[in-house]
XYZ file of C-alpha atoms in Angstrom:
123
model
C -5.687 -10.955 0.409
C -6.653 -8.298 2.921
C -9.530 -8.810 5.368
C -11.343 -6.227 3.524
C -12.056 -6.708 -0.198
C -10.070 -4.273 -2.187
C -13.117 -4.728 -5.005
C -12.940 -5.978 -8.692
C -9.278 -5.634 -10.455
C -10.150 -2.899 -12.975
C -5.910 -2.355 -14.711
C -3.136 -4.778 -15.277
C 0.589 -4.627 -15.582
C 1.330 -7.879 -17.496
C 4.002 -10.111 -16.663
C 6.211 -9.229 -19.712
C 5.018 -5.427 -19.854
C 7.626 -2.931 -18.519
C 5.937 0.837 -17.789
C 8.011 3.693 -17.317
C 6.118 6.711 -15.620
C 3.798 8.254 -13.101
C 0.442 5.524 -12.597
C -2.383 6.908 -11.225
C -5.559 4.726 -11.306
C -9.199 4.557 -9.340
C -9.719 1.050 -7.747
C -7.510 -2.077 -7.849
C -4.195 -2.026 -10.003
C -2.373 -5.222 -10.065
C 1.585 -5.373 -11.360
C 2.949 -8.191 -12.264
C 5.653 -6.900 -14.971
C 7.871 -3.740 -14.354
C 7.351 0.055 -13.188
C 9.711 3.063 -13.242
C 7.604 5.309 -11.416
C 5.340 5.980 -8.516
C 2.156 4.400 -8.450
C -1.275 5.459 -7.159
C -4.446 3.485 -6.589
C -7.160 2.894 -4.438
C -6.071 -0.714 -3.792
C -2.342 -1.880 -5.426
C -1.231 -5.743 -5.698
C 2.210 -6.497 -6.402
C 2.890 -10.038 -7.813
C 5.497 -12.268 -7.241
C 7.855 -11.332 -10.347
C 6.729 -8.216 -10.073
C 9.576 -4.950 -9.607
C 8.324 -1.647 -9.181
C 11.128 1.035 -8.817
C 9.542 3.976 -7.270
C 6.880 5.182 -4.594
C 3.064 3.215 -4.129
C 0.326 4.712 -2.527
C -2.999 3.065 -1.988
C -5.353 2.419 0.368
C -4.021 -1.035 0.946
C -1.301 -2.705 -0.770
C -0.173 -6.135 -1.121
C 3.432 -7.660 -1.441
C 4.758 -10.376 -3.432
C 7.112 -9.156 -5.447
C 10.155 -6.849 -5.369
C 9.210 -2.670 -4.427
C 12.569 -0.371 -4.591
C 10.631 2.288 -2.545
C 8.460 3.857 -0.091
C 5.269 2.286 0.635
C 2.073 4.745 1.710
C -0.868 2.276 3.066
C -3.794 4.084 4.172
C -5.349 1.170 6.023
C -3.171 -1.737 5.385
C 0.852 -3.017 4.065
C 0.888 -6.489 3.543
C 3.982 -8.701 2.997
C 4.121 -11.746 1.158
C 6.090 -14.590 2.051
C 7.917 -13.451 -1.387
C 7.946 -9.590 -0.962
C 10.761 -7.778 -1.099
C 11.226 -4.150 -0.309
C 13.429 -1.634 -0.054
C 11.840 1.738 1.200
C 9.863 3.017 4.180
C 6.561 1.778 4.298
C 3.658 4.032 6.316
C 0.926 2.562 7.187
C -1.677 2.198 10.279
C -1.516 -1.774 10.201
C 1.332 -4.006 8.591
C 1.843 -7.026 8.066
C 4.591 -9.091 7.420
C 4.937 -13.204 6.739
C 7.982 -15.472 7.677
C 10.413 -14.574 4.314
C 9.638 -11.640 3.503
C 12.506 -9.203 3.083
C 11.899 -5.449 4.492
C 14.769 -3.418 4.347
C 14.415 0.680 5.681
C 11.855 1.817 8.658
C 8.315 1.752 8.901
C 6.194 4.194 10.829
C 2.484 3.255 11.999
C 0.474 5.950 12.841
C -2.502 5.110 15.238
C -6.013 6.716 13.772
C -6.971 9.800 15.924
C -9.726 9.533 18.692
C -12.151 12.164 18.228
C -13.443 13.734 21.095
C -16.277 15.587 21.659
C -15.753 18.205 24.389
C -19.727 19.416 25.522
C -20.419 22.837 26.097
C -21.606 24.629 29.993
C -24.986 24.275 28.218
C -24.748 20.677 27.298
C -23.706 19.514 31.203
């Protein structure tokens, strides 16, 4: 999966469920049947029969089925050898393995330095 463990799988989407609306869930959601909607989860896996039509935001989310929109990662976008998508994917890391389909533009956003500027007093 990731290199960090996205934790225990607390909801499914079934293979032969289809769910039409807005998802939002704490911890990991995996989909393996249908979604109209946009998704929201601390950690989202996507099997590979999988279709979600809509937007997915997560922490980290993992490919290997078919997305029909934009992709948020906060940490990490991983493609499956299977993925498909179809959208704009965000994200500071992606990934993406030989036969995976991405179709649209991704943007990767660097996390910000912090720097500490010290005062006349602190010199």
């Amino acid at each position: 999966m990731f290199g960090r463990n996205p934790g225990k799988l607390e909801s499914i989407i079934g293979a032969d469920s289809h769910f039409k609306g807005e998802i939002e869930t704490k911890g990991t959601l995996r989909v393996d049947g249908g979604v109209e909607g946009n998704v929201r989860a601390d950690w989202v896996v996507i099997g590979e029969k999988a279709l979600i039509k809509g937007d997915v935001e997560a922490r980290g989310i993992i490919v290997g089925g078919k997305v029909e929109g934009n992709l948020r990662g906060k940490e990490i976008v991983e493609l499956r050898n299977k993925g498909n998508v179809s959208g704009e994917i965000f994200s500071n890391k992606l990934t993406i393995a030989e036969g995976a389909v991405f179709e649209g533009k991704s943007s990767m956003k660097k996390e910000e330095q912090k720097v500490v500027e010290l005062s006349n007093k602190e010199k």
